[in-house]
Coordinates of C-alpha atoms in Angstrom, one line a residue:
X219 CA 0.0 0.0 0.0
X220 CA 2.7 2.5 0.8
X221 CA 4.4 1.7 -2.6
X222 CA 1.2 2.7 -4.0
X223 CA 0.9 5.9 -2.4
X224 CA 4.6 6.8 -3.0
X225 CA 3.6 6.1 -7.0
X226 CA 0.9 8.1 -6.6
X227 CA 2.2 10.9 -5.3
X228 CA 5.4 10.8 -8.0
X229 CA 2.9 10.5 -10.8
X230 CA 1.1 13.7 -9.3
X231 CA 4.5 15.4 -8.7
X232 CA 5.6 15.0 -12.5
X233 CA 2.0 16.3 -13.7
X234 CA 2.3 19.2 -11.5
X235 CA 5.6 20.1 -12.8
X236 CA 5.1 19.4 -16.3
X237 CA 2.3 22.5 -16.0
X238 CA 4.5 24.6 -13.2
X239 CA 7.6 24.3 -14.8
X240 CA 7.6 25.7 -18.1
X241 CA 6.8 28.9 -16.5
X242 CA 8.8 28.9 -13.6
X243 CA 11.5 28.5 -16.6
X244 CA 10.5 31.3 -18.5
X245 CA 10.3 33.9 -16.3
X246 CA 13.9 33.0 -15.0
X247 CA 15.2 33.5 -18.1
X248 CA 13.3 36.5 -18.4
X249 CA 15.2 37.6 -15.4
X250 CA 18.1 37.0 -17.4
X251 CA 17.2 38.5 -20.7
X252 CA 16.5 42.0 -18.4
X253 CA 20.0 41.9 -16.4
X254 CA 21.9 43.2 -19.7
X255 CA 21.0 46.0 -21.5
X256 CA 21.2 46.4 -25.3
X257 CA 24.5 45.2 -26.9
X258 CA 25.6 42.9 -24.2
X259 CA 26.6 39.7 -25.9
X260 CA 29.8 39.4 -28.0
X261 CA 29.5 41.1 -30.6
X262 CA 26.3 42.2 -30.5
X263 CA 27.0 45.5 -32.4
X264 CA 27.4 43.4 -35.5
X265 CA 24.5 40.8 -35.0
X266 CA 21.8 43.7 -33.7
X267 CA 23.8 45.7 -37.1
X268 CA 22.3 42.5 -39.0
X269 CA 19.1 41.9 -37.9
X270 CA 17.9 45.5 -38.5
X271 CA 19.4 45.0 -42.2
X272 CA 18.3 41.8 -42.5
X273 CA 16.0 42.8 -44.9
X274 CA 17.5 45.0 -46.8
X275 CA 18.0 48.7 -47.3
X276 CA 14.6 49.9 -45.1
X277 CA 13.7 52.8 -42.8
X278 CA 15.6 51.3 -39.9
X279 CA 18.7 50.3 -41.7
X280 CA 19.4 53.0 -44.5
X281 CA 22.7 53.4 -47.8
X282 CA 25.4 55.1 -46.7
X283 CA 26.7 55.4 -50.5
X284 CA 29.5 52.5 -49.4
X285 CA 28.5 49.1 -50.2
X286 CA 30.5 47.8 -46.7
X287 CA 28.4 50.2 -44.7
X288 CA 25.2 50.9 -43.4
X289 CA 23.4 54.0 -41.9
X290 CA 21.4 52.5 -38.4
X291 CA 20.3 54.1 -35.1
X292 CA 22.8 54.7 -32.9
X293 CA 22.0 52.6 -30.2
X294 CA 22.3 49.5 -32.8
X295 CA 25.2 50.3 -34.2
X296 CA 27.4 50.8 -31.6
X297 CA 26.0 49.9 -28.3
X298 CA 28.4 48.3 -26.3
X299 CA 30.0 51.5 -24.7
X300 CA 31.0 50.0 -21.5
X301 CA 32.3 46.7 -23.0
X302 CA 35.9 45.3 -21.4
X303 CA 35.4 47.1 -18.6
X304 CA 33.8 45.6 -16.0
X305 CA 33.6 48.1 -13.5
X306 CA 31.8 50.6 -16.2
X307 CA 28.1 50.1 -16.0
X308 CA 26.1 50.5 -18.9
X309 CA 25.2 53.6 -17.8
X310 CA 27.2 54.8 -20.3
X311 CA 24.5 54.4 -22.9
X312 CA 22.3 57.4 -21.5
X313 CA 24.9 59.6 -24.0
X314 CA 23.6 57.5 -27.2
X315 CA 20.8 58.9 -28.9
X316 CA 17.7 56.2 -29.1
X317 CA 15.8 58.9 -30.9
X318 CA 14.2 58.1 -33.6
X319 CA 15.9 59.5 -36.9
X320 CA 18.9 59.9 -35.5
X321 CA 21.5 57.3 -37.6
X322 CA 25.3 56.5 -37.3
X323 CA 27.3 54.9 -40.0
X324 CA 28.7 51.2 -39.3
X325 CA 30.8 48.6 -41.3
X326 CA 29.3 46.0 -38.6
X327 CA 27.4 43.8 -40.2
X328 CA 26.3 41.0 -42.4
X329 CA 26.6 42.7 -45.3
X330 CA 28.9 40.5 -47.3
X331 CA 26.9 37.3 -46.1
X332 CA 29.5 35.6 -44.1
X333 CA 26.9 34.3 -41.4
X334 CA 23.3 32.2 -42.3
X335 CA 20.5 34.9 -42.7
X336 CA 17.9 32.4 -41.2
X337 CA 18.5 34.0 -37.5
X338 CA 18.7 37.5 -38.7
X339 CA 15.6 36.9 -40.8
X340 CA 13.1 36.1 -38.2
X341 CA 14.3 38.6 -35.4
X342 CA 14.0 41.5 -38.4
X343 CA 10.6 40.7 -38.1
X344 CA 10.6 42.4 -34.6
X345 CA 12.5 45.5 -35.4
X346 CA 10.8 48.8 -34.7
X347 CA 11.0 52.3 -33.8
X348 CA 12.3 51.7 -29.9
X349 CA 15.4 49.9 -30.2
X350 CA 15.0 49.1 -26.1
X351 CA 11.9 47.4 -26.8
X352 CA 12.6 45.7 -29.7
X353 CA 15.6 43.9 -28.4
X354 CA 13.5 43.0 -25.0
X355 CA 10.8 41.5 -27.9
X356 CA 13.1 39.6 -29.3
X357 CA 15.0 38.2 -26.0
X358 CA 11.6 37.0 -25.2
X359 CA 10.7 35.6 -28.2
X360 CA 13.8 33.3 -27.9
X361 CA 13.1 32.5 -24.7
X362 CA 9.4 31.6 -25.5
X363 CA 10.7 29.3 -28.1
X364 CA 13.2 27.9 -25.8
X365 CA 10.2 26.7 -23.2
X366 CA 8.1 25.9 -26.2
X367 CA 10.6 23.5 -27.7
X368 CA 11.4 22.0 -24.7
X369 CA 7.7 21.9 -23.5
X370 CA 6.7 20.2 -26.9
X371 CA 9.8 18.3 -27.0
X372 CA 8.9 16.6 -23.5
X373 CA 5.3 15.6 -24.4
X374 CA 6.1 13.7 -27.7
X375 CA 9.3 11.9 -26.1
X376 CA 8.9 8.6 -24.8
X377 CA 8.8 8.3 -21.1
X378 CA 12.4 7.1 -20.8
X379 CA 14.4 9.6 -22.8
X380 CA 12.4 12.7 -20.7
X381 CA 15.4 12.2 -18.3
X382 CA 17.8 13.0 -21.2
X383 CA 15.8 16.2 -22.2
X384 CA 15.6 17.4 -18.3
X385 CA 19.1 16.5 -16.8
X386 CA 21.2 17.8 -20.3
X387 CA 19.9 20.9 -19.9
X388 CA 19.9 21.1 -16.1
X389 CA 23.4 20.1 -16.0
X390 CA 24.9 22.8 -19.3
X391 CA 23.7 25.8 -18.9
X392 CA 24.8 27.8 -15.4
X393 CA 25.7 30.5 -16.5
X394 CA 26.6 30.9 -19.8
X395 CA 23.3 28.6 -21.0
X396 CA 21.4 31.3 -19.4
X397 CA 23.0 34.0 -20.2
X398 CA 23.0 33.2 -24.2
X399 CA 19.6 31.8 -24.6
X400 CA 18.0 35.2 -22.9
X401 CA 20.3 37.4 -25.5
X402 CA 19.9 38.3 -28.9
X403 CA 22.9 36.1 -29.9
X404 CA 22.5 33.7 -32.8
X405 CA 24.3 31.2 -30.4
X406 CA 21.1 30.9 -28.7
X407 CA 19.5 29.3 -31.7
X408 CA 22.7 27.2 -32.4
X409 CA 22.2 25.9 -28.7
X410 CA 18.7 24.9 -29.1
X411 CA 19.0 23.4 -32.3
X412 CA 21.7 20.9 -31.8
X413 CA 20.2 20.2 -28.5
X414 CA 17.3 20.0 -29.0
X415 CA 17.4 17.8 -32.8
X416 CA 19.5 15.6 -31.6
X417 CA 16.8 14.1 -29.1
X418 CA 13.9 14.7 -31.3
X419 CA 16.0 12.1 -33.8
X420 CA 16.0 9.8 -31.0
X421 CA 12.7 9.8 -29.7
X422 CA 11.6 10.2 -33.7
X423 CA 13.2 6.3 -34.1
X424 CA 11.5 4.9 -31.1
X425 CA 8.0 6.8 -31.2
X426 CA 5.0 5.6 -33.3
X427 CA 2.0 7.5 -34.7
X428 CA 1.0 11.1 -34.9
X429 CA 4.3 11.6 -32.0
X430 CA 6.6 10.2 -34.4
X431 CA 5.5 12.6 -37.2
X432 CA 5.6 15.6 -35.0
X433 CA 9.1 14.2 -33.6
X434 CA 10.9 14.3 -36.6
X435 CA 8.7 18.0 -37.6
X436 CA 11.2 18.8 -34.5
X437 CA 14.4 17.7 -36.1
X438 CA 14.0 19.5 -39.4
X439 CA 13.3 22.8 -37.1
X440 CA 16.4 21.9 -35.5
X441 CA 18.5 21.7 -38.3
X442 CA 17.3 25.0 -39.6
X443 CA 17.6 26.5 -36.7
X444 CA 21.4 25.6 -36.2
X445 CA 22.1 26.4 -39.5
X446 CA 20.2 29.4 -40.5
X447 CA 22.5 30.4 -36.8
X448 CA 25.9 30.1 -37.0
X449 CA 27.8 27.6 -39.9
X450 CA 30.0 25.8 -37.4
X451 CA 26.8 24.6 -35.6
X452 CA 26.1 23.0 -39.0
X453 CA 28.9 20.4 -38.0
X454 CA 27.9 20.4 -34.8
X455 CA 24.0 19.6 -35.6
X456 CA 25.9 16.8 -38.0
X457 CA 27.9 15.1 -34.9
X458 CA 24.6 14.8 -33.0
X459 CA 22.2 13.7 -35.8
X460 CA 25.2 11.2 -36.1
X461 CA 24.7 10.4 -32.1
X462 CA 21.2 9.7 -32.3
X463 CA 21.2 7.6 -35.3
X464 CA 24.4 5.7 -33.9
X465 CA 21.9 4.9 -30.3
X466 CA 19.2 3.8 -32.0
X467 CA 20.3 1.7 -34.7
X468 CA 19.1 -2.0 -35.6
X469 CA 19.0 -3.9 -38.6
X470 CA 15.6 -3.3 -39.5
X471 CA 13.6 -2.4 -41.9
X472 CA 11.9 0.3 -39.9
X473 CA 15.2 1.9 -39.0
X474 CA 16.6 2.2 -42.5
X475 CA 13.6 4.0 -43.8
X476 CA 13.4 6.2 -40.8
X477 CA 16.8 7.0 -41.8
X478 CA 15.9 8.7 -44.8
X479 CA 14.8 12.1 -42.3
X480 CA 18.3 12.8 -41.3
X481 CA 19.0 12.8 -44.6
X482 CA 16.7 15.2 -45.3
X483 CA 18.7 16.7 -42.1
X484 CA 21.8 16.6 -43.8
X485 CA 20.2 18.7 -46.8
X486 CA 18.9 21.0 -45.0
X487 CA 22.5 21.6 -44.1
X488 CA 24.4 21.8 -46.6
X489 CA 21.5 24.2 -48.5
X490 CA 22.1 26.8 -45.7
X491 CA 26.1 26.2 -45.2
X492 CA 26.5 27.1 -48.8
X493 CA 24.6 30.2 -48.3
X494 CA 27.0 31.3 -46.3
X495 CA 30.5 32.3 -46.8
X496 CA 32.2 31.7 -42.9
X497 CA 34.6 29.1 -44.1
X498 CA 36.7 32.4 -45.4
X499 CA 37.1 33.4 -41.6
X500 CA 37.6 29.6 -40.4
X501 CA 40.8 29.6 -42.7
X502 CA 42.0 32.7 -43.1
X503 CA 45.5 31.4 -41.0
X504 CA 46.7 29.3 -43.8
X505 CA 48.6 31.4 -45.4
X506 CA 50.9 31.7 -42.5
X507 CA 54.2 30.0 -43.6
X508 CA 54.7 27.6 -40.6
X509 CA 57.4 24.5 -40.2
X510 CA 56.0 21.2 -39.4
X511 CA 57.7 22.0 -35.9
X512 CA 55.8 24.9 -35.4
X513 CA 52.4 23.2 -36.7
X514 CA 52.9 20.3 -34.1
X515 CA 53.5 23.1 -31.0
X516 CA 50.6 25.0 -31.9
X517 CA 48.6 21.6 -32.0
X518 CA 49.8 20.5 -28.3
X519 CA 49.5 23.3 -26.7
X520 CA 45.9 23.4 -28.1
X521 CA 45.2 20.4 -27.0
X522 CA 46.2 20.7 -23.3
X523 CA 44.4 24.0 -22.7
X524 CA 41.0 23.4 -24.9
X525 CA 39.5 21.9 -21.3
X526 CA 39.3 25.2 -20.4
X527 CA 37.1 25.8 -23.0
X528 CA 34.8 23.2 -21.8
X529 CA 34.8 24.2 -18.4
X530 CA 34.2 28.3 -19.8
X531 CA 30.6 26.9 -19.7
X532 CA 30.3 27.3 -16.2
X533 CA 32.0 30.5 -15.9
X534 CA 35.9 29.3 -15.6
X535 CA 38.7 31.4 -17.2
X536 CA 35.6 33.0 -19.4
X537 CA 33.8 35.8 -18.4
X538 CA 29.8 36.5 -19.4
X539 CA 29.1 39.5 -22.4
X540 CA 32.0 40.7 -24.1
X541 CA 34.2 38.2 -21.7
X542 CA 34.7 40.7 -19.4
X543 CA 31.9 39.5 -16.3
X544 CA 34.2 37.3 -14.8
X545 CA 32.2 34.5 -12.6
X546 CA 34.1 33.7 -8.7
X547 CA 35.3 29.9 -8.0
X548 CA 32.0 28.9 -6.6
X549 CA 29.5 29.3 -9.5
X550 CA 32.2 27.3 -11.9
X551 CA 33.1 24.8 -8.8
X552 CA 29.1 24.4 -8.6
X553 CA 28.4 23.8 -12.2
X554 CA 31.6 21.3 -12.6
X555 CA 30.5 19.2 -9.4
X556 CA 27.0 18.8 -10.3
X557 CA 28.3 17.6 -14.2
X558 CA 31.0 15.4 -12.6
X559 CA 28.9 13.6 -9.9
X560 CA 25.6 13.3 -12.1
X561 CA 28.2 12.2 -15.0
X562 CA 29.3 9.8 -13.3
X563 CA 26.3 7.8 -11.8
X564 CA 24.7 8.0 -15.5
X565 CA 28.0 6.3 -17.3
X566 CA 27.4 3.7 -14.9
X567 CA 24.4 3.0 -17.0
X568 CA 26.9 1.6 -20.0
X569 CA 26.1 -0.6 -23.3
X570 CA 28.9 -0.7 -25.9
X571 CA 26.8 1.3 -28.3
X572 CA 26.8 4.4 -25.8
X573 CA 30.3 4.0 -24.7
X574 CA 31.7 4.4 -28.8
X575 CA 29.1 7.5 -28.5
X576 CA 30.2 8.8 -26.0
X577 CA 34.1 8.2 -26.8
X578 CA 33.5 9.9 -30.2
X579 CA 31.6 12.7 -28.7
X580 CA 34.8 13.8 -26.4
X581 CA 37.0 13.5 -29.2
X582 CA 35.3 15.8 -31.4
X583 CA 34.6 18.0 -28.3
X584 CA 38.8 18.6 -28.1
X585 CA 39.4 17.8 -32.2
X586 CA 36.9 20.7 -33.0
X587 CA 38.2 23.7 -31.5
X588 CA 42.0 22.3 -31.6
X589 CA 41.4 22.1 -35.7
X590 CA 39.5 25.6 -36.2
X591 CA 42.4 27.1 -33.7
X592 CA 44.9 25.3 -35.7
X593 CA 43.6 26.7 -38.9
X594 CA 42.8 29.8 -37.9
X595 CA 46.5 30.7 -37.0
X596 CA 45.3 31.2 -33.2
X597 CA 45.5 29.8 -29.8
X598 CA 43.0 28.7 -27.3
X599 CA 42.0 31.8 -25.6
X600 CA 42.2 33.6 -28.2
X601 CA 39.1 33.8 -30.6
X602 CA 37.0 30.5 -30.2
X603 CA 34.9 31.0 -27.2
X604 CA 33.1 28.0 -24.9
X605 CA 29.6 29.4 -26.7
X606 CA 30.6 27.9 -29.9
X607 CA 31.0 24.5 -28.0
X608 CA 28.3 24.4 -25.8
X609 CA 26.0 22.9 -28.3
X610 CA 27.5 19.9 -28.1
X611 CA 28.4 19.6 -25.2
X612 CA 24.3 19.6 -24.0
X613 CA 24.2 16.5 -26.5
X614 CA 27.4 14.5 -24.8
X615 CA 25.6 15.2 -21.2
X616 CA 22.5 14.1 -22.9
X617 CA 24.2 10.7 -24.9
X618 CA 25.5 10.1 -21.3
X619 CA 22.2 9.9 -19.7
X620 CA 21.4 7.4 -22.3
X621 CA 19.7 4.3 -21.7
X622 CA 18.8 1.0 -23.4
X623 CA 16.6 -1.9 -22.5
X624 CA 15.3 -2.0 -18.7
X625 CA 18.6 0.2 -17.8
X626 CA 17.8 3.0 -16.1
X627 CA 20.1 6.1 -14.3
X628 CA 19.0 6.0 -10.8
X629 CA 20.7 9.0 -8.6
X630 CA 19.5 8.9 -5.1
X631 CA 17.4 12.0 -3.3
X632 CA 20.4 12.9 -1.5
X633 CA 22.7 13.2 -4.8
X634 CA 19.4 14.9 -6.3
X635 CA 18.7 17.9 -4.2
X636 CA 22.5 18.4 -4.1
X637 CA 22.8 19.0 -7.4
X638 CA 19.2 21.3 -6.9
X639 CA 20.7 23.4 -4.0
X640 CA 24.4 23.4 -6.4
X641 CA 22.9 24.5 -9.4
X642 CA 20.5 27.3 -7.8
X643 CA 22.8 28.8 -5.7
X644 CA 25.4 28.9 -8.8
X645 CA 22.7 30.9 -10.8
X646 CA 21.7 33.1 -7.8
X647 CA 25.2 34.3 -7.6
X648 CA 25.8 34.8 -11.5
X649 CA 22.5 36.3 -11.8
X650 CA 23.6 39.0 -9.1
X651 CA 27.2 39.5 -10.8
X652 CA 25.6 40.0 -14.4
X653 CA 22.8 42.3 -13.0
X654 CA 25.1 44.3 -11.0
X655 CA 27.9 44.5 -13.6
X656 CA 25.7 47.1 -15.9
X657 CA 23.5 48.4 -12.8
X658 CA 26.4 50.4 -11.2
X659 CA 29.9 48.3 -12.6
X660 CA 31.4 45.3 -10.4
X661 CA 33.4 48.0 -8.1
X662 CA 30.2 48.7 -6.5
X663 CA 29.2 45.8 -5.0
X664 CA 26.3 45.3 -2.5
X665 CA 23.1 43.6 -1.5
X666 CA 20.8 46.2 -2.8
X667 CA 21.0 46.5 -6.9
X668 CA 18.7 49.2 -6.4
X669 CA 21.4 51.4 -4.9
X670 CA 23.0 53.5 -6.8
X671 CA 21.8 52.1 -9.7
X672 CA 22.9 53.9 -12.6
X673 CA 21.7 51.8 -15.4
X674 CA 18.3 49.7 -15.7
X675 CA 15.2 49.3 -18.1
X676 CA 12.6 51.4 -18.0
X677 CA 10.1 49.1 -16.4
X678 CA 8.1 49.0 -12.9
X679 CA 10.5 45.6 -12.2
X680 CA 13.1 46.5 -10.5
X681 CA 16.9 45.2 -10.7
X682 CA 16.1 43.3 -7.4
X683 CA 12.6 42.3 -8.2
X684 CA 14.3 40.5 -11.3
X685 CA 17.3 38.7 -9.7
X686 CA 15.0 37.2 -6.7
X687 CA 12.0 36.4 -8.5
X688 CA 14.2 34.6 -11.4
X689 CA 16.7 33.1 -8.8
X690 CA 13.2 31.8 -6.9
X691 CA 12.2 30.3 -10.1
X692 CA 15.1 28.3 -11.5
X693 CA 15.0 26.9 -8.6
X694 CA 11.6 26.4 -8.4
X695 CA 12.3 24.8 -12.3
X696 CA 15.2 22.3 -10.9
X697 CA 12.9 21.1 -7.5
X698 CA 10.1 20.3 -9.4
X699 CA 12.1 18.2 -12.5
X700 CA 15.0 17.0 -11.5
X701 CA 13.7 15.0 -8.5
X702 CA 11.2 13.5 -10.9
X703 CA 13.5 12.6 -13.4
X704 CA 16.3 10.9 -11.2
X705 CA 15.2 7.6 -12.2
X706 CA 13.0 6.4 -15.2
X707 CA 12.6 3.2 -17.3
X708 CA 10.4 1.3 -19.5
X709 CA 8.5 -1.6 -18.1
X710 CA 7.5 -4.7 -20.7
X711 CA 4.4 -3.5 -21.2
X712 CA 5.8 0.3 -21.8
X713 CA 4.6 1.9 -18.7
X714 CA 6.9 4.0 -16.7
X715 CA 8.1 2.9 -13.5
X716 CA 8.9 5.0 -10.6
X717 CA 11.7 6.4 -8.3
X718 CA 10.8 4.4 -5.8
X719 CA 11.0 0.6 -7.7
X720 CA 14.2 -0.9 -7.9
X721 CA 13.8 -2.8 -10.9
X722 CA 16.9 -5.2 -12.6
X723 CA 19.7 -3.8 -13.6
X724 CA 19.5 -0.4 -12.1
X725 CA 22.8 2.0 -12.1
X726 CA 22.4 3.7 -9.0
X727 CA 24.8 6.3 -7.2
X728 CA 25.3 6.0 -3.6

């Protein structure tokens, strides 16, 4: 009878969630998307530059008479006044006019077509008069498609991959997940492509019916999505359809036919890659005249510092915006235990099949920027940034969380809510530290970021209404999934179990 109960109340747990959630999610990222102000990714004078002339010449994006420049508002073109300089707040952009008619002339942009337009495309659509709240429109529209994916994503997934979608995500994105999905980066669209493709793939092989159509609907978003973004997510989107096909496969008939959509995938692809021109940037360090000596120096010391590229995603050695947020030892130390000790009880859950994945997938994760590095003629710290990687890495956390058969990853409550309290308190403080670098500059640092604030959105929501209510919220997002996705399988007769069974073969963490 008490097992009974305990099921019971599990079942009602995960329903409650599955409604709660998506909007406790939201409005934490919302929280995110309003602690920077305009121009606070990297770069973002060139991709805001691109989106208002996505279109074309139009009244927000005018000729300057130069074909490698444009005529924009101010506040677009050059936004990032207090950028490398952490302790300047972004109070600095009360001197840029956001009047409207008032123009600047830029050579920042995607003029010459070097990135996909796909991104630029659709935020164009949201370009108006107010620059402030058109980039707060667009933040939000990212965001809304990040829940709805996910949300969508979660429903048509059988039961025992919905760990996969929760704990990749959980585990990837403190801080810099948080921080670029909430921007106006095209990163944040190369994130929730690969991420999200990958697993509708998977779930598209093992799904039947209507789910299965709507499944691998998902996947072909992906693909756009990733690359109509960025081109190098293209090879990333590539890896992972490779991932997901490499889990699933059987010599069936069934499996070759479903086959034929990642081909369509692979299309998809190459179509937008070739519409864009970034290889010219990826290569432009071979015409450096360099001995085979040299070549093989630049490749080891590549090779034994790209981990810090890995662990930028939490903050280490790589600041948030233009690098220069820089994150203290315990949000990274947070965000690497939680990945480490979660890691670890899911490999337990091993099957040849996942071990070559997952082999293959940590290989490309050092092989890719070591490569681009290599060929670029640069070092690691120097141009590619942990954004770039962080697509994949959500699908190796996610391959690693893999199941087959009755396996299932089983962490105990204890090891559950650690991660929880981890994880929230890791946001809490980067939330603060990115709020208060543009409310008053890191120099000023206190409690209150309503003191002396010098910088903020002209809303009723406050700088401290945002951190606390988003902080509350995440980890509102993380109590009500993660404990109900520490351990899920597939019965015989495809029912779900629950966390309090102990079927065969479970891979538990002590």
């Amino acid at each position: 009878m008490l097992t009974g109960v305990r099921s019971v109340l599990s079942r009602t747990h995960r329903q409650f969630g599955m409604f709660v959630a998506p909007l406790l999610v939201f409005v934490a990222l919302a929280a995110w998307a309003l602690s920077s102000p305009v121009g606070a990714s990297p770069d973002d004078d060139f991709h805001l530059t691109s989106i208002w002339c996505a279109t074309g010449d139009s009244q927000y994006c005018a000729p300057s008479g130069d074909p490698g420049t444009r005529l924009l508002p101010p506040a677009v073109a050059n936004p990032a006044c207090f950028a490398y300089d952490a302790d300047k707040s972004a109070g600095c952009q009360n001197r840029i006019d956001f009047t409207a008619g008032a123009t600047e002339e830029t050579e920042r942009g995607n003029f010459a077509g070097g990135y996909p337009v796909v991104y630029y495309g659709t935020m164009s659509i949201f370009v108006g008069p107010d620059v402030h709240a058109s980039v707060l429109v667009m933040r939000l529209v990212n965001i809304a498609l990040f829940v709805g994916l996910g949300t969508a994503l979660y429903l048509l997934l059988p039961v025992n991959r919905r760990q996969i979608l929760i704990w990749q995500w959980a585990l990837t994105t403190v801080p810099l997940g948080l921080f670029v999905l909430a921007s106006n980066n095209p990163s944040s669209w190369a994130i929730m492509g690969v991420g999200y493709g990958w697993l509708a793939l998977l779930g598209f092989y093992e799904a039947r019916g209507r789910k299965r159509v709507a499944l691998g609907a998902l996947y072909l978003l992906g693909a756009v999505m990733a690359s109509g973004s960025r081109s190098d997510a293209t090879v990333l989107f590539i890896i992972a359809t490779f991932a997901a096909v490499l889990l699933s496969a059987h010599r069936t008939r069934r499996f070759w036919l479903s086959s034929i959509l990642p081909l369509v995938g692979f299309a998809i692809c190459a179509l937008l890659f070739r519409a864009s021109r970034s290889t010219d940037a990826v290569t432009s360090g071979l015409g450096e005249q360099l001995g085979v000596g040299a070549i093989v120096q630049r490749i080891a010391y590549n090779l034994t510092e790209v981990p810090s590229i890995w662990t930028g995603i939490f903050g280490q050695s790589w600041g948030l915006g233009w690098l220069d947020t820089s994150m203290p030892a315990v949000v990274w130390a947070s965000g690497l235990a939680a990945i480490i000790g979660a890691g670890f009880v899911a490999a337990r859950a091993s099957s040849a099949r996942k071990s070559f994945v997952v082999v293959v997938g940590a290989t490309a994760l050092a092989l890719i920027p070591v490569i681009l590095l290599v060929l670029s003629g640069k070092d690691v710290g120097d141009d590619y940034q942990p954004r770039y990687l962080l697509p994949l890495i959500v699908v190796f956390i996610g391959a690693v969380f893999f199941t087959g058969g009755t396996q299932q990853v089983r962490l105990s409550r204890v090891q559950t809510w650690l991660i929880v309290v981890a994880l929230s308190g890791a946001q809490f403080i980067a939330l603060y530290l990115n709020t208060r670098r543009y409310v008053t500059g890191i120099d000023a640092l206190s409690p209150d970021l309503d003191a002396g604030r010098e910088w903020w959105w002209n809303l009723i929501i406050t700088p401290n209404i945002a951190w606390i209510v988003g902080s509350l919220c995440f980890a509102g997002a993380l109590a009500l999934l993660l404990p109900a996705h520490r351990a899920t399988r597939l019965t015989a007769n495809g029912g779900e179990t629950v966390n309090n069974s102990e079927p065969p073969r479970v891979v538990s963490g002590l």
